[in-house]
PDB file of C-alpha atoms in Angstrom:
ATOM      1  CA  UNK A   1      18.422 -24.594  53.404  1.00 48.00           C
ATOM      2  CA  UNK A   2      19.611 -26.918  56.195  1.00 45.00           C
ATOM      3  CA  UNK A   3      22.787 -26.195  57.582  1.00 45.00           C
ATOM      4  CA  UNK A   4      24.729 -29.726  59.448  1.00 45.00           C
ATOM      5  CA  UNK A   5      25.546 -29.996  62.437  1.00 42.00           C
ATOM      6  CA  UNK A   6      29.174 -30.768  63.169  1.00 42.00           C
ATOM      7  CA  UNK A   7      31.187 -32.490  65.630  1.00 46.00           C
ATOM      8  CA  UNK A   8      34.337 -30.125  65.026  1.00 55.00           C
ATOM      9  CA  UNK A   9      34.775 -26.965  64.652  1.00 56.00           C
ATOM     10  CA  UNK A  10      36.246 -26.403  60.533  1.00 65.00           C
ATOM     11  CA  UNK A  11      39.548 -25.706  59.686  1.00 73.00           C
ATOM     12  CA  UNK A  12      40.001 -22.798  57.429  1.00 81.00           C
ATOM     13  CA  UNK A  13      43.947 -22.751  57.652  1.00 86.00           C
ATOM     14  CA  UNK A  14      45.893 -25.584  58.501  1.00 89.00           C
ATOM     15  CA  UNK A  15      48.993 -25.459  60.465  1.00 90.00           C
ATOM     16  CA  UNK A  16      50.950 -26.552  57.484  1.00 92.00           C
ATOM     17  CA  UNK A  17      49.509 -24.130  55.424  1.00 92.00           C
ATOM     18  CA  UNK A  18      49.969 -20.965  58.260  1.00 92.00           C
ATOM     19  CA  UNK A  19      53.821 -22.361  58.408  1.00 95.00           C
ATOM     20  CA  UNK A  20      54.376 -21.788  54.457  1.00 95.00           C
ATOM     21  CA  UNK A  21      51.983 -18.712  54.343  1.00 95.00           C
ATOM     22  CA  UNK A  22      54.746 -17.165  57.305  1.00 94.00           C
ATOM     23  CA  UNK A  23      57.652 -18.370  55.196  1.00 96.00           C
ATOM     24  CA  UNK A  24      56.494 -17.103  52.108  1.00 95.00           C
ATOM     25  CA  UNK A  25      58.235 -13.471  51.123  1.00 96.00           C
ATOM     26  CA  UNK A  26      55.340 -11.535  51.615  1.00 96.00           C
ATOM     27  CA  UNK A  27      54.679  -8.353  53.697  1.00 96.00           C
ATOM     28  CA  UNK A  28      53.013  -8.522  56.769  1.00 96.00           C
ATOM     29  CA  UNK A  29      49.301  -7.327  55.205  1.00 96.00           C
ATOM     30  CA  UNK A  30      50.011  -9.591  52.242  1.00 97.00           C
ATOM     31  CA  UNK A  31      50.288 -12.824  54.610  1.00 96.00           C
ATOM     32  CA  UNK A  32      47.120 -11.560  56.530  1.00 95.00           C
ATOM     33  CA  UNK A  33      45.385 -11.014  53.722  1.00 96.00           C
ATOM     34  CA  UNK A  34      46.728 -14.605  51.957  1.00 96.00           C
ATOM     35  CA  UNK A  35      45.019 -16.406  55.096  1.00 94.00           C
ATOM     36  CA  UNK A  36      42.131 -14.576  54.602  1.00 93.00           C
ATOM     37  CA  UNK A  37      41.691 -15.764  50.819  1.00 95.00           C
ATOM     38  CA  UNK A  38      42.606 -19.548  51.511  1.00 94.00           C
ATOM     39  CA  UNK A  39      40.085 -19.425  54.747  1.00 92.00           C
ATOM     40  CA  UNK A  40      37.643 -17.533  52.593  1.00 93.00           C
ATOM     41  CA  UNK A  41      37.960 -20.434  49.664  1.00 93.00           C
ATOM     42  CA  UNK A  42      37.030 -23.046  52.226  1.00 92.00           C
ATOM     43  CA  UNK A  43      34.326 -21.100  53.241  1.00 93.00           C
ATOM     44  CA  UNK A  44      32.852 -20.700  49.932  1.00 96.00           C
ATOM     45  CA  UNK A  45      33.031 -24.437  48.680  1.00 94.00           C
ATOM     46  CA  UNK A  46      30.871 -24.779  51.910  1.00 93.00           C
ATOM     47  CA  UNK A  47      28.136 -21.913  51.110  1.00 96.00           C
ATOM     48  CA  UNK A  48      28.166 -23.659  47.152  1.00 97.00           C
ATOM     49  CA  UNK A  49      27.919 -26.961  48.600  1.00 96.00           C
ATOM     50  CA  UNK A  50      24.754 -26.319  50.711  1.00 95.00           C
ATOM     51  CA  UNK A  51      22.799 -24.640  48.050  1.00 96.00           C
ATOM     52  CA  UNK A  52      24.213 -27.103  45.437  1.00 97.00           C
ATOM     53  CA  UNK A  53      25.717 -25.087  42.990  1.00 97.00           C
ATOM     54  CA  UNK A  54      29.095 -24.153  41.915  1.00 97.00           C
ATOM     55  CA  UNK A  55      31.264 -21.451  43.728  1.00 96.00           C
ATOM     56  CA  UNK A  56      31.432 -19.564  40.828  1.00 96.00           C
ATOM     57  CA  UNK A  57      27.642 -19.404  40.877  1.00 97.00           C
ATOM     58  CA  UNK A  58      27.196 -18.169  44.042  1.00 97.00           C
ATOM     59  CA  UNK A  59      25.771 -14.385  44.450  1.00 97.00           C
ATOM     60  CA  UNK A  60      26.614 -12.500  46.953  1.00 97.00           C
ATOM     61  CA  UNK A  61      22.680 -12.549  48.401  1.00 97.00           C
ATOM     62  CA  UNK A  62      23.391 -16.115  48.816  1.00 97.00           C
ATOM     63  CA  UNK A  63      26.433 -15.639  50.781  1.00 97.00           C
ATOM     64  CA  UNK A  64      24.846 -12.873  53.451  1.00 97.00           C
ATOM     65  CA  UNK A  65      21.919 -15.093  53.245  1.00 97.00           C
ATOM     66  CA  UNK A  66      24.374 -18.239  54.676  1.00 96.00           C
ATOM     67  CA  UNK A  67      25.609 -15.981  57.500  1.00 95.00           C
ATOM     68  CA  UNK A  68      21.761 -14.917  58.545  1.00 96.00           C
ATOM     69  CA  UNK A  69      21.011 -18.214  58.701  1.00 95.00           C
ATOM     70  CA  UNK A  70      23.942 -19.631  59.826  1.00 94.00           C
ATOM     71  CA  UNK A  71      23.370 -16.954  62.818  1.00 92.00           C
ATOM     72  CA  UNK A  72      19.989 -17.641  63.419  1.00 94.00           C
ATOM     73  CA  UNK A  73      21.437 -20.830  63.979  1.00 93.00           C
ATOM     74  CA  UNK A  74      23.799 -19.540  66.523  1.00 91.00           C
ATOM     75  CA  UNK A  75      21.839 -17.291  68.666  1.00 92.00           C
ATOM     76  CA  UNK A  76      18.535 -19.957  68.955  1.00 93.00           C
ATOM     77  CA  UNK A  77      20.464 -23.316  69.167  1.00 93.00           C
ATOM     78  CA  UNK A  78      23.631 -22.448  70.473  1.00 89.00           C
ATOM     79  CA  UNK A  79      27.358 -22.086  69.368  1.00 87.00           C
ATOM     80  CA  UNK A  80      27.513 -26.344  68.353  1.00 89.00           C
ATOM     81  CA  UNK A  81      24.563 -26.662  66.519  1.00 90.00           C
ATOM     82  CA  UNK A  82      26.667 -23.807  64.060  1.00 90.00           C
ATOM     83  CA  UNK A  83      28.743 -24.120  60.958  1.00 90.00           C
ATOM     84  CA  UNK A  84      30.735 -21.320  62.347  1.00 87.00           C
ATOM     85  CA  UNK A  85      31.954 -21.924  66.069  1.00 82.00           C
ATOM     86  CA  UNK A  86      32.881 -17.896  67.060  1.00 76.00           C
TER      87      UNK A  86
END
């Protein structure tokens, strides 16, 4: 599996959507953990794209198997040549 290069780094939450995740009447964990799910769905549709399947078809071997990889990535070619830019 190939990961792409990208240009920019992806945007998991938008600054729309943080603005009507803080407005919405949740508790403090339930915002942090709302974030988490819509950055999380992004993340996914990316790890289903690359091995061409649907997200619901996705194992979780597949998923730790996109962050080894997506590490490897990291460590041997540097922070840009990553999906992930942290």
């Amino acid at each position: 599996m190939e990961l792409p290069s990208q240009q920019s780094t992806p945007q998991f939450l938008t600054p729309e959507e943080a603005v009507k995740v803080d407005a919405a009447l949740l508790s403090s964990p339930e915002k942090f953990l709302t974030r988490i799910t819509i950055s999380s769905l992004r993340l996914l549709k990316q790890i289903a794209q690359e091995y061409d399947v649907k997200i619901e078809e996705l194992t979780p071997q597949q998923v730790i198997a996109w962050f080894e990889k997506d590490g490897k990535i990291r460590r041997e070619q540097g922070i840009e040549a990553a999906y992930l830019k942290w």
